[in-house]
Amino acid sequence: MPELPEVETVARGVDERVRGERIEDAWFSSKPEPFKTSPAEMAERLPGMRIARVYRVGKHIVFDMAADSLPFVHAPAGVPAGPDVQWIVHLGMTGRLLVAEADTPVPGHTHGVLRLSSGRELRFVDARRFGRMALHVLRDNTSVAGDGAGGTRGAFQGPGAEPLLISAAAFRELFRSRRTSIKAALLNQKLLHGVGNIYADESLYRAGLRPRRMAARLTRAELDRLHEALQRVLREAIALGGSSVSDYVDAAGVRGFFQLEHRVYMRTGKPCLTCGTPIRRLVVAGRGTHYCPKCQR
DNA sequence: AATGAAACCTGACAGC
DNA sequence: TGCTGTCAGGTTTCAT
């Protein structure tokens, strides 16, 4: 569901609301299979930790957690700076992270609840259960020798490159030898992470490129146009709080506004806003794909 | 190695 | 009203 702009909006909203809070208690339903960490392990390790900050990597929301009673930025000399553990949340298609007062009704399909020191709760709600949660342990003081979990490792990096940070040259290099459609390549999280179906279609429209064009056959100028269009559309969407197509809401339950700026996504049969030609829909890489047959070549 | 299709889930909506 | 079919912002797994 949520793509980079929606995940960015959620991460910022959650960060504003829960930064500095201590986790008093944690509960997870056992239904959603987390990708790495069991619900029982998350529920055991999170309580007592403090949320140092919340940010986005690709489509993942990263919570930096400090095991101390103080945020890690106040760690004494000699202790390496940085979080001890990161809690990683992926919203899948329908996942939501909501910060709510503890006495407000818990919505259906709630699969995780962190009770916070302020008395509020951070709730993970996901009707379709495609969302995932896991712990990324950087420094483990509790591990038993020989279990392979000790020592240190780097912060969670995500599977690919950041679309908003990548240079035009590195962007071109990603697609140079890809013998697949540019649409499929844009959706491949190991290349760029964070781009999903909406922003793939919208950036291809703004760059004037047909979704089925083979990535490796795009010219340098075309890839530069796509790089520019993608960054522009992602920035505009973040500024408007993301796209609310059906049920996306931010941490306060507020919808985004970028859906009003969609030029092709879910506009099948409607006139192209540039030339008036009806927008067409086809399936590329297994996903509904929307484009203008005249403006995109 | 890499690509595409199917599978994983539930809910909303259109059409009958 | 209620049924059926289709579609949905994503990722993983299994055949090619």
CSV table of C-alpha atoms (C1' of nucleotides) in Angstrom, one decimal:
chain,number,residue,atom,x,y,z
A,1,MET,CA,0.0,0.0,0.0
A,2,PRO,CA,2.1,2.8,1.2
A,3,GLU,CA,5.0,3.8,-0.9
A,4,LEU,CA,7.9,6.1,-0.2
A,5,PRO,CA,5.9,9.4,0.4
A,6,GLU,CA,3.3,7.7,2.5
A,7,VAL,CA,6.0,5.8,4.6
A,8,GLU,CA,7.9,9.1,5.0
A,9,THR,CA,4.8,10.9,6.2
A,10,VAL,CA,4.0,8.1,8.7
A,11,ALA,CA,7.6,8.0,9.9
A,12,ARG,CA,7.7,11.8,10.5
A,13,GLY,CA,4.4,11.8,12.2
A,14,VAL,CA,5.3,8.9,14.5
A,15,ASP,CA,8.7,10.4,15.3
A,16,GLU,CA,7.0,13.7,16.3
A,17,ARG,CA,4.7,11.9,18.6
A,18,VAL,CA,6.7,9.2,20.3
A,19,ARG,CA,10.4,10.3,20.2
A,20,GLY,CA,11.9,10.0,23.7
A,21,GLU,CA,9.2,7.7,25.0
A,22,ARG,CA,9.9,4.6,27.0
A,23,ILE,CA,8.1,1.4,26.0
A,24,GLU,CA,6.4,0.1,29.1
A,25,ASP,CA,4.8,-3.0,27.5
A,26,ALA,CA,4.5,-4.7,24.2
A,27,TRP,CA,1.9,-7.0,22.7
A,28,PHE,CA,1.8,-8.7,19.3
A,29,SER,CA,-0.7,-11.1,17.8
A,30,SER,CA,0.8,-14.3,16.5
A,31,LYS,CA,-1.1,-14.1,13.2
A,32,PRO,CA,1.2,-11.9,11.1
A,33,GLU,CA,4.3,-13.8,10.4
A,34,PRO,CA,7.2,-11.4,10.9
A,35,PHE,CA,10.0,-11.7,8.5
A,36,LYS,CA,12.7,-12.4,11.0
A,37,THR,CA,11.7,-11.9,14.6
A,38,SER,CA,9.0,-13.9,16.4
A,39,PRO,CA,6.2,-11.9,18.1
A,40,ALA,CA,7.3,-13.5,21.4
A,41,GLU,CA,10.8,-12.2,21.0
A,42,MET,CA,9.7,-8.7,20.1
A,43,ALA,CA,7.3,-8.6,23.1
A,44,GLU,CA,10.1,-9.7,25.4
A,45,ARG,CA,12.8,-7.4,24.1
A,46,LEU,CA,11.0,-4.1,23.5
A,47,PRO,CA,9.7,-3.2,26.9
A,48,GLY,CA,12.2,-1.0,28.8
A,49,MET,CA,13.7,0.4,25.7
A,50,ARG,CA,13.5,4.1,24.8
A,51,ILE,CA,12.6,5.4,21.3
A,52,ALA,CA,15.5,7.6,20.2
A,53,ARG,CA,14.1,8.5,16.8
A,54,VAL,CA,11.9,7.2,14.0
A,55,TYR,CA,12.8,7.5,10.3
A,56,ARG,CA,12.3,5.9,6.9
A,57,VAL,CA,14.5,3.6,4.8
A,58,GLY,CA,12.9,2.7,1.5
A,59,LYS,CA,9.4,1.5,2.5
A,60,HIS,CA,10.6,0.5,6.0
A,61,ILE,CA,10.0,2.5,9.1
A,62,VAL,CA,13.0,2.3,11.5
A,63,PHE,CA,12.7,2.9,15.2
A,64,ASP,CA,16.1,3.5,16.9
A,65,MET,CA,15.9,2.0,20.3
A,66,ALA,CA,18.2,2.5,23.3
A,67,ALA,CA,18.2,0.0,26.1
A,68,ASP,CA,19.3,2.6,28.6
A,69,SER,CA,16.8,4.6,30.6
A,70,LEU,CA,18.3,7.6,28.7
A,71,PRO,CA,18.3,8.2,25.0
A,72,PHE,CA,21.6,6.9,23.4
A,73,VAL,CA,22.7,10.4,22.6
A,74,HIS,CA,23.5,10.8,26.3
A,75,ALA,CA,25.6,7.6,26.4
A,76,PRO,CA,28.7,8.0,28.6
A,77,ALA,CA,32.1,8.3,27.2
A,78,GLY,CA,33.6,5.1,25.9
A,79,VAL,CA,30.2,3.7,24.9
A,80,PRO,CA,29.8,3.7,21.1
A,81,ALA,CA,27.0,6.1,20.0
A,82,GLY,CA,24.0,4.8,18.2
A,83,PRO,CA,21.0,2.6,18.9
A,84,ASP,CA,21.2,-0.8,20.5
A,85,VAL,CA,18.3,-2.2,18.6
A,86,GLN,CA,16.2,-1.1,15.7
A,87,TRP,CA,12.6,-2.0,15.4
A,88,ILE,CA,11.7,-2.3,11.7
A,89,VAL,CA,8.1,-2.0,10.5
A,90,HIS,CA,6.9,-2.6,6.9
A,91,LEU,CA,3.3,-1.6,6.3
A,92,GLY,CA,2.7,-3.9,3.4
A,93,MET,CA,-0.5,-3.0,1.5
A,94,THR,CA,-2.8,-1.9,4.3
A,95,GLY,CA,-0.7,-1.5,7.4
A,96,ARG,CA,-1.1,1.6,9.6
A,97,LEU,CA,0.9,2.9,12.6
A,98,LEU,CA,-1.4,4.9,14.8
A,99,VAL,CA,-0.6,6.8,18.0
A,100,ALA,CA,-3.6,6.9,20.2
A,101,GLU,CA,-4.7,7.5,23.8
A,102,ALA,CA,-5.0,4.2,25.6
A,103,ASP,CA,-8.7,4.6,26.3
A,104,THR,CA,-9.7,5.0,22.6
A,105,PRO,CA,-11.2,1.9,21.0
A,106,VAL,CA,-8.7,-0.5,19.5
A,107,PRO,CA,-9.6,-1.0,15.8
A,108,GLY,CA,-10.1,-4.3,14.3
A,109,HIS,CA,-7.1,-6.0,12.8
A,110,THR,CA,-4.8,-4.6,15.4
A,111,HIS,CA,-1.7,-6.9,15.4
A,112,GLY,CA,0.7,-5.0,17.7
A,113,VAL,CA,0.5,-2.5,20.6
A,114,LEU,CA,3.3,-0.7,22.3
A,115,ARG,CA,2.2,0.9,25.6
A,116,LEU,CA,4.2,4.1,26.0
A,117,SER,CA,5.4,6.0,29.1
A,118,SER,CA,3.1,8.9,28.3
A,119,GLY,CA,0.1,6.6,28.6
A,120,ARG,CA,-0.5,6.5,24.9
A,121,GLU,CA,-0.2,3.5,22.6
A,122,LEU,CA,1.5,3.0,19.3
A,123,ARG,CA,-0.7,0.5,17.4
A,124,PHE,CA,0.0,-1.5,14.3
A,125,VAL,CA,-3.2,-2.2,12.4
A,126,ASP,CA,-3.2,-4.2,9.2
A,127,ALA,CA,-6.4,-5.7,7.7
A,128,ARG,CA,-4.7,-7.6,4.9
A,129,ARG,CA,-1.7,-8.8,7.0
A,130,PHE,CA,0.9,-8.2,4.4
A,131,GLY,CA,2.8,-5.9,6.8
A,132,ARG,CA,5.9,-7.2,8.6
A,133,MET,CA,7.8,-6.3,11.8
A,134,ALA,CA,11.3,-7.3,13.0
A,135,LEU,CA,14.1,-6.5,15.4
A,136,HIS,CA,17.4,-5.5,13.9
A,137,VAL,CA,19.9,-6.0,16.7
A,138,LEU,CA,23.1,-3.8,16.5
A,139,ARG,CA,24.6,-4.3,19.9
A,140,ASP,CA,23.6,-7.3,21.9
A,141,ASN,CA,24.6,-7.3,25.6
A,142,THR,CA,22.2,-10.2,26.5
A,143,SER,CA,23.3,-12.8,24.0
A,144,VAL,CA,24.8,-16.0,25.1
A,145,ALA,CA,28.4,-16.6,23.9
A,146,GLY,CA,28.3,-18.7,20.8
A,147,ASP,CA,24.8,-18.0,19.7
A,148,GLY,CA,26.1,-15.8,16.9
A,149,ALA,CA,24.0,-12.8,18.0
A,150,GLY,CA,26.7,-10.9,19.9
A,151,GLY,CA,29.0,-8.1,18.6
A,152,THR,CA,28.0,-5.1,16.6
A,153,ARG,CA,26.7,-4.5,13.1
A,154,GLY,CA,25.5,-1.5,11.1
A,155,ALA,CA,22.2,0.2,11.0
A,156,PHE,CA,19.4,-1.2,8.8
A,157,GLN,CA,20.1,-0.2,5.2
A,158,GLY,CA,17.2,-1.6,3.2
A,159,PRO,CA,17.5,-3.6,0.0
A,160,GLY,CA,18.3,-0.9,-2.5
A,161,ALA,CA,19.3,2.7,-3.2
A,162,GLU,CA,17.3,5.8,-2.0
A,163,PRO,CA,15.4,7.3,-4.9
A,164,LEU,CA,15.7,10.8,-3.4
A,165,LEU,CA,19.4,10.6,-2.8
A,166,ILE,CA,20.7,8.7,-5.9
A,167,SER,CA,22.7,10.7,-8.5
A,168,ALA,CA,21.7,10.8,-12.1
A,169,ALA,CA,24.8,8.8,-13.1
A,170,ALA,CA,24.1,6.1,-10.5
A,171,PHE,CA,20.5,6.0,-11.5
A,172,ARG,CA,21.4,5.3,-15.2
A,173,GLU,CA,23.8,2.6,-14.1
A,174,LEU,CA,21.1,0.7,-12.2
A,175,PHE,CA,19.1,0.1,-15.4
A,176,ARG,CA,22.0,-0.2,-17.9
A,177,SER,CA,21.8,-4.0,-18.4
A,178,ARG,CA,18.3,-4.7,-17.2
A,179,ARG,CA,16.5,-6.8,-19.8
A,180,THR,CA,13.1,-6.2,-18.3
A,181,SER,CA,10.5,-3.4,-18.6
A,182,ILE,CA,11.3,-0.1,-17.0
A,183,LYS,CA,8.2,-0.4,-14.9
A,184,ALA,CA,9.3,-3.8,-13.5
A,185,ALA,CA,12.8,-2.3,-12.9
A,186,LEU,CA,11.3,0.7,-11.0
A,187,LEU,CA,9.3,-1.7,-8.8
A,188,ASN,CA,12.4,-3.9,-8.0
A,189,GLN,CA,13.3,-2.9,-4.5
A,190,LYS,CA,16.8,-4.2,-4.8
A,191,LEU,CA,17.5,-1.5,-7.4
A,192,LEU,CA,15.6,1.4,-5.9
A,193,HIS,CA,13.7,0.9,-2.7
A,194,GLY,CA,10.6,2.9,-2.0
A,195,VAL,CA,9.0,3.2,-5.4
A,196,GLY,CA,5.7,1.4,-5.8
A,197,ASN,CA,2.9,1.2,-8.3
A,198,ILE,CA,1.6,4.7,-8.1
A,199,TYR,CA,4.9,6.5,-8.3
A,200,ALA,CA,6.2,4.2,-11.0
A,201,ASP,CA,3.2,5.1,-13.2
A,202,GLU,CA,3.3,8.8,-12.3
A,203,SER,CA,7.0,9.2,-12.9
A,204,LEU,CA,6.9,7.3,-16.2
A,205,TYR,CA,4.1,9.6,-17.4
A,206,ARG,CA,6.0,12.7,-16.4
A,207,ALA,CA,9.1,11.4,-18.1
A,208,GLY,CA,7.1,10.6,-21.3
A,209,LEU,CA,8.1,6.9,-21.3
A,210,ARG,CA,6.0,3.8,-22.0
A,211,PRO,CA,6.0,1.4,-19.0
A,212,ARG,CA,6.8,-1.6,-21.3
A,213,ARG,CA,10.0,-0.1,-22.7
A,214,MET,CA,13.0,-2.3,-21.9
A,215,ALA,CA,15.1,-0.7,-19.3
A,216,ALA,CA,18.4,-1.4,-21.0
A,217,ARG,CA,17.3,0.3,-24.2
A,218,LEU,CA,16.5,3.6,-22.7
A,219,THR,CA,18.8,6.4,-23.8
A,220,ARG,CA,20.8,8.5,-21.4
A,221,ALA,CA,18.5,11.4,-21.9
A,222,GLU,CA,15.5,9.3,-21.2
A,223,LEU,CA,16.9,7.9,-18.0
A,224,ASP,CA,17.9,11.4,-16.9
A,225,ARG,CA,14.3,12.6,-17.5
A,226,LEU,CA,13.0,9.6,-15.5
A,227,HIS,CA,15.5,10.4,-12.6
A,228,GLU,CA,14.3,14.0,-12.6
A,229,ALA,CA,10.6,13.1,-12.9
A,230,LEU,CA,10.8,10.5,-10.1
A,231,GLN,CA,12.5,12.7,-7.6
A,232,ARG,CA,10.1,15.6,-8.4
A,233,VAL,CA,7.0,13.5,-8.0
A,234,LEU,CA,8.2,11.9,-4.8
A,235,ARG,CA,9.1,15.3,-3.3
A,236,GLU,CA,5.7,16.8,-4.3
A,237,ALA,CA,3.9,13.8,-2.8
A,238,ILE,CA,5.8,14.1,0.5
A,239,ALA,CA,4.9,17.7,0.6
A,240,LEU,CA,1.2,16.8,0.3
A,241,GLY,CA,1.3,14.0,2.9
A,242,GLY,CA,1.2,11.2,0.4
A,243,SER,CA,-1.6,9.7,-1.7
A,244,SER,CA,-4.7,8.3,0.0
A,245,VAL,CA,-6.3,6.0,-2.6
A,246,SER,CA,-8.4,4.0,-0.3
A,247,ASP,CA,-7.4,3.7,3.3
A,248,TYR,CA,-4.0,5.2,3.8
A,249,VAL,CA,-3.7,7.6,6.8
A,250,ASP,CA,-0.8,9.0,8.7
A,251,ALA,CA,0.1,8.5,12.4
A,252,ALA,CA,-2.8,10.8,13.4
A,253,GLY,CA,-5.3,9.2,11.1
A,254,VAL,CA,-5.2,12.0,8.6
A,255,ARG,CA,-5.4,11.3,4.8
A,256,GLY,CA,-2.9,12.7,2.3
A,257,PHE,CA,-3.7,14.8,-0.7
A,258,PHE,CA,-1.4,13.7,-3.5
A,259,GLN,CA,-4.1,11.5,-5.1
A,260,LEU,CA,-5.5,14.8,-6.4
A,261,GLU,CA,-2.4,15.2,-8.4
A,262,HIS,CA,-2.4,11.8,-10.0
A,263,ARG,CA,-2.3,12.1,-13.8
A,264,VAL,CA,-2.5,8.5,-14.9
A,265,TYR,CA,-2.8,6.2,-11.8
A,266,MET,CA,-6.4,4.8,-11.6
A,267,ARG,CA,-7.6,7.2,-14.4
A,268,THR,CA,-8.3,4.5,-17.0
A,269,GLY,CA,-10.5,5.9,-19.8
A,270,LYS,CA,-10.3,9.4,-18.5
A,271,PRO,CA,-8.7,12.1,-20.8
A,272,CYS,CA,-5.0,12.7,-20.5
A,273,LEU,CA,-4.5,16.0,-18.7
A,274,THR,CA,-2.0,17.0,-21.4
A,275,CYS,CA,-3.5,15.9,-24.7
A,276,GLY,CA,-7.0,14.5,-24.0
A,277,THR,CA,-6.3,11.0,-25.2
A,278,PRO,CA,-8.0,8.4,-23.0
A,279,ILE,CA,-5.6,6.9,-20.4
A,280,ARG,CA,-5.0,3.2,-21.0
A,281,ARG,CA,-4.6,0.3,-18.5
A,282,LEU,CA,-2.6,-2.8,-19.0
A,283,VAL,CA,-0.8,-5.3,-16.8
A,284,VAL,CA,3.0,-5.0,-16.6
A,285,ALA,CA,5.0,-7.0,-14.0
A,286,GLY,CA,1.7,-8.3,-12.6
A,287,ARG,CA,0.5,-4.8,-11.7
A,288,GLY,CA,-2.2,-2.6,-13.1
A,289,THR,CA,-0.3,0.0,-15.2
A,290,HIS,CA,-1.7,3.3,-16.4
A,291,TYR,CA,-0.3,5.4,-19.2
A,292,CYS,CA,-1.1,7.9,-22.0
A,293,PRO,CA,-0.5,6.2,-25.4
A,294,LYS,CA,0.2,9.6,-27.0
A,295,CYS,CA,2.4,11.3,-24.4
A,296,GLN,CA,4.4,8.3,-23.5
A,297,ARG,CA,6.7,6.7,-26.1
B,1,DA,C1',21.0,-15.0,-12.8
B,2,DA,C1',16.8,-13.2,-13.7
B,3,DT,C1',11.8,-12.8,-15.0
B,4,DG,C1',7.1,-13.6,-14.6
B,5,DA,C1',3.2,-15.8,-12.4
B,6,DA,C1',1.1,-17.3,-8.4
B,7,DA,C1',0.3,-17.0,-3.6
B,8,DC,C1',-0.4,-14.7,0.6
B,9,DC,C1',-5.0,-12.0,3.0
B,10,DT,C1',-9.2,-9.0,3.5
B,11,DG,C1',-12.2,-5.4,2.0
B,12,DA,C1',-14.5,-2.3,-1.3
B,13,DC,C1',-17.0,-1.9,-5.3
B,14,DA,C1',-19.5,-2.9,-9.7
B,15,DG,C1',-22.8,-5.6,-11.9
B,16,DC,C1',-26.4,-8.8,-12.0
C,1,DT,C1',-30.4,-7.7,-0.3
C,2,DG,C1',-27.0,-10.6,-1.7
C,3,DC,C1',-24.1,-13.1,-4.6
C,4,DT,C1',-20.0,-13.2,-7.9
C,5,DG,C1',-16.1,-11.3,-9.9
C,6,DT,C1',-12.5,-7.9,-10.0
C,7,DC,C1',-9.3,-5.0,-8.1
C,8,DA,C1',-6.2,-3.0,-4.5
C,9,DG,C1',-0.6,1.2,-2.3
C,10,DG,C1',3.7,-5.2,-1.6
C,11,DT,C1',6.7,-9.0,-1.2
C,12,DT,C1',8.1,-13.8,-1.3
C,13,DT,C1',8.2,-18.2,-3.4
C,14,DC,C1',8.2,-21.2,-7.1
C,15,DA,C1',8.5,-22.4,-11.9
C,16,DT,C1',10.7,-21.3,-16.3
